[in-house]
Coordinates of C-alpha atoms and ligand atoms in Angstrom, one line a residue:
X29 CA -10.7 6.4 -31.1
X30 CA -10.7 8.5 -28.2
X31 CA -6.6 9.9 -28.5
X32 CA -5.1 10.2 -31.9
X33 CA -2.2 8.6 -29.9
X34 CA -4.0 4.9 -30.6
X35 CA -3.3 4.8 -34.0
X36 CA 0.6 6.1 -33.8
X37 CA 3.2 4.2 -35.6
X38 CA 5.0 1.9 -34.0
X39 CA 7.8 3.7 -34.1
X40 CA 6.5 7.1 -33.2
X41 CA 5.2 5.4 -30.1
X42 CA 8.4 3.6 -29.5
X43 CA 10.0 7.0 -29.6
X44 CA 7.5 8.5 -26.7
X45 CA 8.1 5.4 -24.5
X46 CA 12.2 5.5 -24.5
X47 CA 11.7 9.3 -23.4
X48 CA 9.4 8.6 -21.1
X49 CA 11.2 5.9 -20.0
X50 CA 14.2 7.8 -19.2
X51 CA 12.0 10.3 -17.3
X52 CA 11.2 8.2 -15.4
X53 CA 13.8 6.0 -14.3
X54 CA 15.1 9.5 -13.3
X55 CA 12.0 10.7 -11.2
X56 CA 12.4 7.1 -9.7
X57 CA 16.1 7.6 -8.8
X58 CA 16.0 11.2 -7.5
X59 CA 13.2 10.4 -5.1
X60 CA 12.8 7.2 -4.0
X61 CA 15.4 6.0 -1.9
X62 CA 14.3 2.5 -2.2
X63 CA 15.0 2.7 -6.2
X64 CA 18.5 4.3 -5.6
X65 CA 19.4 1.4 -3.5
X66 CA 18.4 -1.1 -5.9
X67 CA 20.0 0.5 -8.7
X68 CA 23.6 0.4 -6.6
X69 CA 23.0 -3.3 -5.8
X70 CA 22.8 -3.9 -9.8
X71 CA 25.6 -1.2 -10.5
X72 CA 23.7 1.1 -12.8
X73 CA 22.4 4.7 -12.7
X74 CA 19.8 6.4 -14.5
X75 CA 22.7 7.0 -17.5
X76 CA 22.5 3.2 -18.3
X77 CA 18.7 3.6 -19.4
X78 CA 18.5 5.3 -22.9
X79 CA 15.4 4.0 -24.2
X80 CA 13.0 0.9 -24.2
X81 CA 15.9 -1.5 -25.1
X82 CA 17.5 -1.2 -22.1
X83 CA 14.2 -1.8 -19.6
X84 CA 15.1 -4.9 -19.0
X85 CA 18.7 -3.6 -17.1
X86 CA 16.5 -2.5 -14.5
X87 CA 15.6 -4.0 -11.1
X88 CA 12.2 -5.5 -10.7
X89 CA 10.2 -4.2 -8.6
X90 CA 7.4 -6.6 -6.4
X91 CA 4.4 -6.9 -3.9
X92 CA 6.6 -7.7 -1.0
X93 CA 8.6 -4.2 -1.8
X94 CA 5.1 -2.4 -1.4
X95 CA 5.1 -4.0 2.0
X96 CA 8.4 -3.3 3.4
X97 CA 8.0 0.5 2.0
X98 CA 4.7 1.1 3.5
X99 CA 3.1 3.1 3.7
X100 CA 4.6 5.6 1.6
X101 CA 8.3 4.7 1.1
X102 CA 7.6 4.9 -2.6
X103 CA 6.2 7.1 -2.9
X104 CA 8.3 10.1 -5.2
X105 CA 6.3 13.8 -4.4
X106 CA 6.0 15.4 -0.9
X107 CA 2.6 14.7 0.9
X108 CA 1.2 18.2 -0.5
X109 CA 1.3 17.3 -4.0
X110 CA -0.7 13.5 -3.7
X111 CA -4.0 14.5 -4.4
X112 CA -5.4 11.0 -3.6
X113 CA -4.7 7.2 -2.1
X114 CA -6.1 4.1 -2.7
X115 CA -5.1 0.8 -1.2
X116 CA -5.3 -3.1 -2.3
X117 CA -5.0 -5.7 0.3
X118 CA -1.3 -7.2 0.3
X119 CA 0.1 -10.6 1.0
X120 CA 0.3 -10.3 4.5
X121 CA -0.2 -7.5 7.0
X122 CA -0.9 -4.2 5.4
X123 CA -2.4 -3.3 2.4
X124 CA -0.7 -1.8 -0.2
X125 CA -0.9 2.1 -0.5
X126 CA -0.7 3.9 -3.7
X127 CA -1.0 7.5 -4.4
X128 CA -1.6 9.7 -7.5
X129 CA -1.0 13.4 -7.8
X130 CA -3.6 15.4 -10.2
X131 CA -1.9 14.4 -13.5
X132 CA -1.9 11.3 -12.2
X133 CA -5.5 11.3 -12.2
X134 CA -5.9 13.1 -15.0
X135 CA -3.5 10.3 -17.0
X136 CA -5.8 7.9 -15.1
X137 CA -8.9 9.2 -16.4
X138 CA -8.1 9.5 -19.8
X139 CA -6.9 6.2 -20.0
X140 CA -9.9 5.2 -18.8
X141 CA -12.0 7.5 -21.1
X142 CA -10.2 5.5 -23.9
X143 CA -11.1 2.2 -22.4
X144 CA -14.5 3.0 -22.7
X145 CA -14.6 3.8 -26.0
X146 CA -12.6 0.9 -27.2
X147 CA -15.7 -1.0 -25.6
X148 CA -18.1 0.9 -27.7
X149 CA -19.4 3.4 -24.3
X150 CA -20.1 6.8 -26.5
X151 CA -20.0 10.3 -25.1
X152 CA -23.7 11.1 -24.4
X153 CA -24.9 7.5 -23.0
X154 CA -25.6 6.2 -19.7
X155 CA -23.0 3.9 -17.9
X156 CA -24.2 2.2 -14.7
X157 CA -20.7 1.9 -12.7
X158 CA -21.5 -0.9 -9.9
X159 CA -17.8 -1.5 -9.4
X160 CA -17.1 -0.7 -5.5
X161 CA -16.3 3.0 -4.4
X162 CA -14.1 3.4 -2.0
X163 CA -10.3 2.0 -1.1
X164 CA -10.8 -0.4 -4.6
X165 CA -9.3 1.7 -7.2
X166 CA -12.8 0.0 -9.3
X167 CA -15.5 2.5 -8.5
X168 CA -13.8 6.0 -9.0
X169 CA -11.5 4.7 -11.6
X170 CA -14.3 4.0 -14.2
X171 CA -16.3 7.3 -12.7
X172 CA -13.6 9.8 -13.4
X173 CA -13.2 7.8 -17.1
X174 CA -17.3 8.0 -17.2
X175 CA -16.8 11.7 -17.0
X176 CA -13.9 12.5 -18.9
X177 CA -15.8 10.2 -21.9
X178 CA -18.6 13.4 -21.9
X179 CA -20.9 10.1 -20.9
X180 CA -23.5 10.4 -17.5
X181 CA -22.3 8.2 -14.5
X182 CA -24.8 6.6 -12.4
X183 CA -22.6 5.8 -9.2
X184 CA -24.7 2.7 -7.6
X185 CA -21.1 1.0 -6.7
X186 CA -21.5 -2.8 -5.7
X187 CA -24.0 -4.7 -4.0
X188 CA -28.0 -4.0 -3.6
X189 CA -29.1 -5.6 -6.7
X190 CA -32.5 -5.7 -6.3
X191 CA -32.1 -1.7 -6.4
X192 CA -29.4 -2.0 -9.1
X193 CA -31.8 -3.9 -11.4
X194 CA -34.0 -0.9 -10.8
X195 CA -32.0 1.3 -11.6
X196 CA -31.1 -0.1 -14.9
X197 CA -34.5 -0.6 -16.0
X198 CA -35.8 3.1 -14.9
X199 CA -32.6 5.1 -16.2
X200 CA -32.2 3.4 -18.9
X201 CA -28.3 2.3 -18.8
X202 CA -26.8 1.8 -22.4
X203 CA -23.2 0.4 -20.2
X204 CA -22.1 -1.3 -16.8
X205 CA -19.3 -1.6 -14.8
X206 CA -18.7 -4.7 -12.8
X207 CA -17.2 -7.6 -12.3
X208 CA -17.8 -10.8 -14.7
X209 CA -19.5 -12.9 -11.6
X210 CA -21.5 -10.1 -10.1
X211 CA -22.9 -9.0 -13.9
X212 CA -24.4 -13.1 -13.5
X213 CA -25.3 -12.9 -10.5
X214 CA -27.3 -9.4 -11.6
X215 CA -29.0 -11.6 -14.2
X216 CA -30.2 -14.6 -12.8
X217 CA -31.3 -12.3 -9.8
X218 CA -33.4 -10.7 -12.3
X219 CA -35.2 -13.4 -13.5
X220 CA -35.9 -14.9 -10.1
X221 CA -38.0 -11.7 -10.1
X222 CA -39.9 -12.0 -12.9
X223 CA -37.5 -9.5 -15.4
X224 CA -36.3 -11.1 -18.4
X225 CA -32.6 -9.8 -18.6
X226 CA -31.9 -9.4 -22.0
X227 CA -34.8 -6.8 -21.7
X228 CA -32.5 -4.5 -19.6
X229 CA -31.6 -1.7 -21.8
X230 CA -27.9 -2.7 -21.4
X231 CA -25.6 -3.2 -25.1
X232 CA -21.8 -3.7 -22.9
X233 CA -20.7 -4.5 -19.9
X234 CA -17.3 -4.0 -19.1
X235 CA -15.9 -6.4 -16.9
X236 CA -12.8 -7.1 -14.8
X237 CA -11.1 -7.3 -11.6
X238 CA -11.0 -11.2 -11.7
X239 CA -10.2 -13.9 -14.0
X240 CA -13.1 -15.2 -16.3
X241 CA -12.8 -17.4 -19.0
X242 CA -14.3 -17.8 -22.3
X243 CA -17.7 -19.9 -21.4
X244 CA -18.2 -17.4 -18.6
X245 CA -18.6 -14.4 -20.8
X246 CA -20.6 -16.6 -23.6
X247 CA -23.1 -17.3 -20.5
X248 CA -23.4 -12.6 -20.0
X249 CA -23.3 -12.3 -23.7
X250 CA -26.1 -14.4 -24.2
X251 CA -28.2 -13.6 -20.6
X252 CA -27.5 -10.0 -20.7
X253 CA -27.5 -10.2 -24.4
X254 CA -25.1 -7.3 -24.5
X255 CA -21.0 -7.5 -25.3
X256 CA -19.3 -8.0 -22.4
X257 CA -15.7 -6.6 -23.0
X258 CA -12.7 -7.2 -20.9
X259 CA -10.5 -4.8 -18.8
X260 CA -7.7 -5.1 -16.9
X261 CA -5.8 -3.0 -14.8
X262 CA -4.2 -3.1 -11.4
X263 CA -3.6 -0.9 -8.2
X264 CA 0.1 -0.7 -8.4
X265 CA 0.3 0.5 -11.1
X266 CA -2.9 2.9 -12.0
X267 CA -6.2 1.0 -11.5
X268 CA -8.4 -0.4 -14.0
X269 CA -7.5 0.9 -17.7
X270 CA -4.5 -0.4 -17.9
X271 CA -5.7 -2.7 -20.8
X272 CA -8.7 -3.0 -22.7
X273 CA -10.4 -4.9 -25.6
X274 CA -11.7 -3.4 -28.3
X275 CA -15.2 -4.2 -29.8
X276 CA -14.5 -4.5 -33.2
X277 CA -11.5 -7.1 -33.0
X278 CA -12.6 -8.9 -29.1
X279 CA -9.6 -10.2 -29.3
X280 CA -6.8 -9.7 -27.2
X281 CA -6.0 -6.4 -24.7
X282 CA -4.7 -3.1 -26.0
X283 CA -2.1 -1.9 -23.3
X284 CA -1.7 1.7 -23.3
X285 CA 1.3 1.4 -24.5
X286 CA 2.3 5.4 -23.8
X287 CA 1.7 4.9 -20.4
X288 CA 2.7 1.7 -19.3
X289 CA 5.6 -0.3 -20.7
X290 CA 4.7 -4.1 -20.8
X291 CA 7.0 -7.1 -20.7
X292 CA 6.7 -11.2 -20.1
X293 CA 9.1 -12.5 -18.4
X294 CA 9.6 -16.5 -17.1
X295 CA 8.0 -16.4 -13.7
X296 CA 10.9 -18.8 -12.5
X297 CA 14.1 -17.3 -13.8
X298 CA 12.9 -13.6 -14.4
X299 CA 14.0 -13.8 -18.3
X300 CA 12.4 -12.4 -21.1
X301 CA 10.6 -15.1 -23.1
X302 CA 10.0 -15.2 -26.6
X303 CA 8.1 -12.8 -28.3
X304 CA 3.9 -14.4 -28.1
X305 CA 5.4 -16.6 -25.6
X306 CA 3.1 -16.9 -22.0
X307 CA 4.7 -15.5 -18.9
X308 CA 4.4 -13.1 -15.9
X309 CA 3.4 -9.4 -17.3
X310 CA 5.7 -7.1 -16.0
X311 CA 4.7 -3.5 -16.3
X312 CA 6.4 0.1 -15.9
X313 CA 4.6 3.0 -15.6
X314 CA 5.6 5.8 -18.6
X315 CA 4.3 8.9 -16.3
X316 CA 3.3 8.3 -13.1
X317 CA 4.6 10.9 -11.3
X318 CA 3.7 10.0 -7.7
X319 CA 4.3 6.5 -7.2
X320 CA 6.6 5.4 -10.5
X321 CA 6.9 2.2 -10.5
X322 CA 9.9 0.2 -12.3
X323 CA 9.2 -3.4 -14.0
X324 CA 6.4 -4.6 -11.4
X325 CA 6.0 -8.6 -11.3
X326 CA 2.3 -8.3 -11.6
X327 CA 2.1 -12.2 -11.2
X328 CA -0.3 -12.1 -13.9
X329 CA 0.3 -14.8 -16.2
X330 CA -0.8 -13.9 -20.3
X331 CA 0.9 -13.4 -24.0
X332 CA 1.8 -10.1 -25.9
X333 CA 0.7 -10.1 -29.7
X334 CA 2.2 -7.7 -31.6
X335 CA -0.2 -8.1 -35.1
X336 CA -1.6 -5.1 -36.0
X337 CA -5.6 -5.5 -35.5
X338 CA -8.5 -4.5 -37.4
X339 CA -9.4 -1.4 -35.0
X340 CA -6.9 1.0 -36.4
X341 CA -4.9 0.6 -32.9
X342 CA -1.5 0.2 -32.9
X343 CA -1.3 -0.4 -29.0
X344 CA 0.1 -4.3 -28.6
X345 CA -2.3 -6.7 -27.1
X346 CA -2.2 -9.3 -24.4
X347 CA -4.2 -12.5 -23.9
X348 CA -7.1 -12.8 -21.1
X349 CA -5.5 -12.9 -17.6
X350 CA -6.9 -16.1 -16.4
X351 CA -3.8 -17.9 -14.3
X352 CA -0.9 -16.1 -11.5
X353 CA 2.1 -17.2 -10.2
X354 CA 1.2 -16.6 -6.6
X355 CA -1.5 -17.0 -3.8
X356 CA -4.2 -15.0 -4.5
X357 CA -7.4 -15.8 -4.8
X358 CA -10.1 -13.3 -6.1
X359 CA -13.3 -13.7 -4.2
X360 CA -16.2 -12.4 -5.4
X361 CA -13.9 -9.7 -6.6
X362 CA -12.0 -8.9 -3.1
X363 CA -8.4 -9.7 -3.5
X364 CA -7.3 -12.2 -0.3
X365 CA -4.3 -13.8 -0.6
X366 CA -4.0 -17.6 1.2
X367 CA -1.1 -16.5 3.0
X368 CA -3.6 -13.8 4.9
X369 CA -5.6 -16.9 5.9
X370 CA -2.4 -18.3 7.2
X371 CA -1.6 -15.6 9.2
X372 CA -5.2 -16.0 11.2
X373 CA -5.4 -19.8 11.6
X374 CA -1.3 -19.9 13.1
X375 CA -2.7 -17.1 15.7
X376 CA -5.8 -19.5 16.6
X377 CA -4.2 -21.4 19.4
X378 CA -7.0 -23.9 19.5
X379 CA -7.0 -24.6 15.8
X380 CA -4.3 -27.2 14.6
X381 CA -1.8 -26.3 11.3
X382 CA -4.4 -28.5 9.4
X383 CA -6.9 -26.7 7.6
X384 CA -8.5 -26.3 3.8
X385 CA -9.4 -23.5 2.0
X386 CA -12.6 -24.9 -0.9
X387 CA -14.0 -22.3 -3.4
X388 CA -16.6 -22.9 -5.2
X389 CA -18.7 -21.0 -7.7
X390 CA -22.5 -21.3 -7.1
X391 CA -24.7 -20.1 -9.1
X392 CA -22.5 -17.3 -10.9
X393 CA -20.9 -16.3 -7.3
X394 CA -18.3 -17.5 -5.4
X395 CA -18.3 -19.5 -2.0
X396 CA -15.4 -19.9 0.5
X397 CA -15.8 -22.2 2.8
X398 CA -12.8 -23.2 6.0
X399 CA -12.2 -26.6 7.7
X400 CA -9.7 -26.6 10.6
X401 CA -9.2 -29.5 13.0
X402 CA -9.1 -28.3 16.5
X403 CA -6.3 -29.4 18.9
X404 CA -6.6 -32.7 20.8
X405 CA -6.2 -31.1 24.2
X406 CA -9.4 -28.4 22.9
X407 CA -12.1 -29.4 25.0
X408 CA -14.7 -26.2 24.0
X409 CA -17.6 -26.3 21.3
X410 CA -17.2 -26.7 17.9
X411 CA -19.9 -23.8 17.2
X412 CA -17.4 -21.0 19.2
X413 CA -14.4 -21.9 18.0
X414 CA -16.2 -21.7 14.7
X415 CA -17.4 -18.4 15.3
X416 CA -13.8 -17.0 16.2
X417 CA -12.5 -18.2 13.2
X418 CA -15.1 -16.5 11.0
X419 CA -14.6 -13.5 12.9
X420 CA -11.0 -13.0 12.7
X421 CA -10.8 -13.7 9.1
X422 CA -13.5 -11.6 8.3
X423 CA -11.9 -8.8 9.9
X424 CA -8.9 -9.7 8.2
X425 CA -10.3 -10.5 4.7
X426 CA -12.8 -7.9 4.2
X427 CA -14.9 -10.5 2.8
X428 CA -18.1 -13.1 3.9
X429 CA -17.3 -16.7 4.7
X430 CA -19.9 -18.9 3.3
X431 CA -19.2 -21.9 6.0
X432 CA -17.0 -22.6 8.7
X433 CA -16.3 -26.2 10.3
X434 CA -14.6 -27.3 12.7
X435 CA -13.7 -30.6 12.7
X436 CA -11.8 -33.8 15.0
X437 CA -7.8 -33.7 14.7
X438 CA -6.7 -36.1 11.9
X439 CA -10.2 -35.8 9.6
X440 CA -8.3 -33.6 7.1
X441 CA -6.9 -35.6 4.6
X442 CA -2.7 -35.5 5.0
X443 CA -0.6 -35.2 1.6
X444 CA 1.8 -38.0 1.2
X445 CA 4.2 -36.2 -0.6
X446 CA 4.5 -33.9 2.7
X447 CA 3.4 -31.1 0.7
X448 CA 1.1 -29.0 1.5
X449 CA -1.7 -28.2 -0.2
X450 CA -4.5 -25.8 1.5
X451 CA -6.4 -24.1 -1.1
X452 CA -8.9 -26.3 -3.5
X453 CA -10.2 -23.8 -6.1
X454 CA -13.6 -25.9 -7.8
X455 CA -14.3 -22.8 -9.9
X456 CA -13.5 -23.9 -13.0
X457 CA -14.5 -27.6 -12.5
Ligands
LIG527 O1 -8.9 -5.1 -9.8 C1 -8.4 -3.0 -10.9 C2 -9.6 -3.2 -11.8 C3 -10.9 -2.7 -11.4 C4 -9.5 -3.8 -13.0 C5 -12.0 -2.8 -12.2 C6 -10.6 -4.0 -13.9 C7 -11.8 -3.5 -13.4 P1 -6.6 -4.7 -7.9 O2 -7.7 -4.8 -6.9 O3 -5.3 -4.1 -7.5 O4 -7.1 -3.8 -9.1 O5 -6.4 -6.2 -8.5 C8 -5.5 -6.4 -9.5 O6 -6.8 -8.3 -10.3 O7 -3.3 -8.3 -10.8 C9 -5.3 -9.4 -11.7 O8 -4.8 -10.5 -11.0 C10 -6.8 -9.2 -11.4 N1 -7.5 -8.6 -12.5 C11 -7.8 -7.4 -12.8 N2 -8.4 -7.2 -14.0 C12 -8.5 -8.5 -14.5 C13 -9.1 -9.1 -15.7 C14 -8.2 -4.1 -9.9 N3 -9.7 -8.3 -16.6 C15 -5.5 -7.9 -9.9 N4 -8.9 -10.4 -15.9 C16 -4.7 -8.1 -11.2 C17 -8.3 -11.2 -15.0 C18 -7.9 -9.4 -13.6 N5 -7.8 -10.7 -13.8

């Protein structure tokens, strides 16, 4: 274990979250106006909150609060003191911006330097971090972790695989970083070039940032022949290393418990559920000093376990993330939300409401393809109107359409229930 903290008691540990807790609930109150007002709408004040039994009398806190504070309304330290900001793309309009002052980072990297070493990376070894630098809270996440582990970073962030593949072979990488599709996509692109990739020097890869399921990491296991453990985490609340497998068990997601309090609450009534029942993970940061944040609805759907496992570590676990409650999509492990696409097409004047939204996974990457009817009363090409649409939602997405078509009003197919439905996700089919 990397902190003596992972094998606490139960109770011991239960003892640091209700202080922490309180903390802060109060750092929230004092300076965030946006928590103050919430806790007068639910008549309570940071009194009511005395430990971990009474998270639940606290106010939720959700992506569309993210975007009516930006960019900083929730932010709890003066400017001076945020030593760094990354951003995640939001439902619609701006991103969201979180901040992190240096314990912040320092919390974040040793949470990650913990993660690591749950995954079997060991101080002294190579890790080849190909998540993206940058905005993504991926890339420098696992670097700073790399570092604080006493392990050697090679930074090659995403993309350029041909180089990556180099990389690996030459320097010798005992660990990766990167997300479960790209880590396929890294081996079949090495066998199209004549490497066998279970000769890469790799033993883990540590994946996350987008659902996978089970066959998916059979397929890396086996063509990377490497373990390929599971890590979860998410902007709002630090980053990656919010939760992490451990090699010896593989089963299940120890949450840093001391640092961030989960919960699973019914995604429809906002109740607790029964303890190992599935339900949306709700999480509180324990010490985040710049941008606390109270009982976020991550939208994640998964389970809490609270079994003590064979690792020693007390930390509870939750199932693999593979299902949400909302509209986003993760493609090729850029978050875009449907409602973004929405936002573009209803601006197009040319382009009718009717248009899908098919994913596909080809190969081990993923494909996004638009159809839009134009107006009747369009009478230019289909090839620009095409164009502009891939444009705008490029610059909107941050991410590469595969195919764009425009097509004659009344081709797409009309719901007879009325409903709607836009996005057809043939992933998993
Ligand atoms: O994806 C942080 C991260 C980076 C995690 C690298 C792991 C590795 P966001 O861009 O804010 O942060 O996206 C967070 O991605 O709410 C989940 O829906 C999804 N997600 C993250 N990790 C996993 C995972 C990063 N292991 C959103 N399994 C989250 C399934 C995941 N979904």
């Amino acid at each position: 274990m990397y902190h003596e903290i992972e094998g606490a008691s139960r109770e011991r540990l239960e003892r640091i979250q209700s202080r922490r807790l309180r903390e802060t609930v109060e750092r929230a109150y004092e300076n965030v106006d946006f928590y103050r007002r919430k806790f007068s709408e639910k008549g309570i004040t940071p009194e009511d909150i005395e430990g971990v039994e009474d998270v639940s009398k606290l106010p939720f806190t959700t992506k569309e609060d993210f975007r009516d504070e930006y960019p900083d309304g929730l932010f709890a330290v003066d400017h001076e003191d945020v030593r760094r900001i990354h951003a995640s793309s939001g439902t619609t309009g701006k991103p969201k911006i979180v901040s992190y002052t240096d314990g912040d980072l320092q919390v974040w990297a040793e949470v990650m330097a913990r993660s690591l070493a749950a995954a079997g990376v060991e101080e002294g070894e190579t890790f080849q971090n190909a998540y993206g630098y940058g905005l993504f809270t991926g890339g420098l996440g696992f670097h700073d972790g790399i570092e604080e582990l006493g392990a050697t970073v090679i930074p090659t962030g995403g993309g350029n695989t041909a180089r990556q593949i180099e990389m690996l072979q030459d320097l010798e990488a005992d660990a990766m970083g990167c997300t479960p599709s790209y880590c396929l996509y890294l081996a079949e692109t090495a066998e199209e070039r004549g490497i066998d990739p279970r000769e890469l020097p790799l033993e883990t890869v540590v994946i996350g940032a987008e659902p996978f399921t089970d066959p998916m990491r059979d397929e890396i296991e086996r063509a990377l022949d490497v373990n390929a453990i599971d890590i979860y985490g998410l902007s709002e609340i630090i980053g990656p290393g919010v939760s992490v497998e451990c090699v010896e068990a593989q089963e299940g997601l120890h949450v840093w418990e001391d640092h961030f309090y989960p919960e699973i609450v019914d995604p429809e009534t906002g109740e607790p559920v029964d303890p190992g029942e599935e339900g949306e993970l709700v999480l509180t940061t324990l010490t985040k000093e710049a941008l606390p944040v109270l009982r976020y609805r991550t939208g994640d759907i998964t389970r809490l376990h609270g079994e003590t496992c064979d690792c020693g570590r007390t930390a509870r676990r939750m199932d693999n993330v593979t299902g949400r409650t909302d509209d986003l999509l993760i493609v090729r492990g850029v978050n875009v939300y449907a409602s973004q696409i929405e936002e573009v097409m209803v601006d197009l004047e040319d382009v009718a409401p009717h248009y899908r939204i098919d994913l596909y996974r080809e190969g081990s990457l993923d494909t996004m393809e638009i159809t839009a009817e134009h107006h009747e009363d369009y009478d230019g090409s289909n090839d620009d109107l095409e164009d502009l649409i891939e444009r705008r939602l490029e610059e909107r997405l941050n991410v590469t359409l595969d195919e764009v078509n425009v097509v004659g009003p009344g081709v797409i197919d009309r719901t007879e229930t009325g409903k709607v439905q836009r996005v057809f996700d043939h992933r998993e089919e």
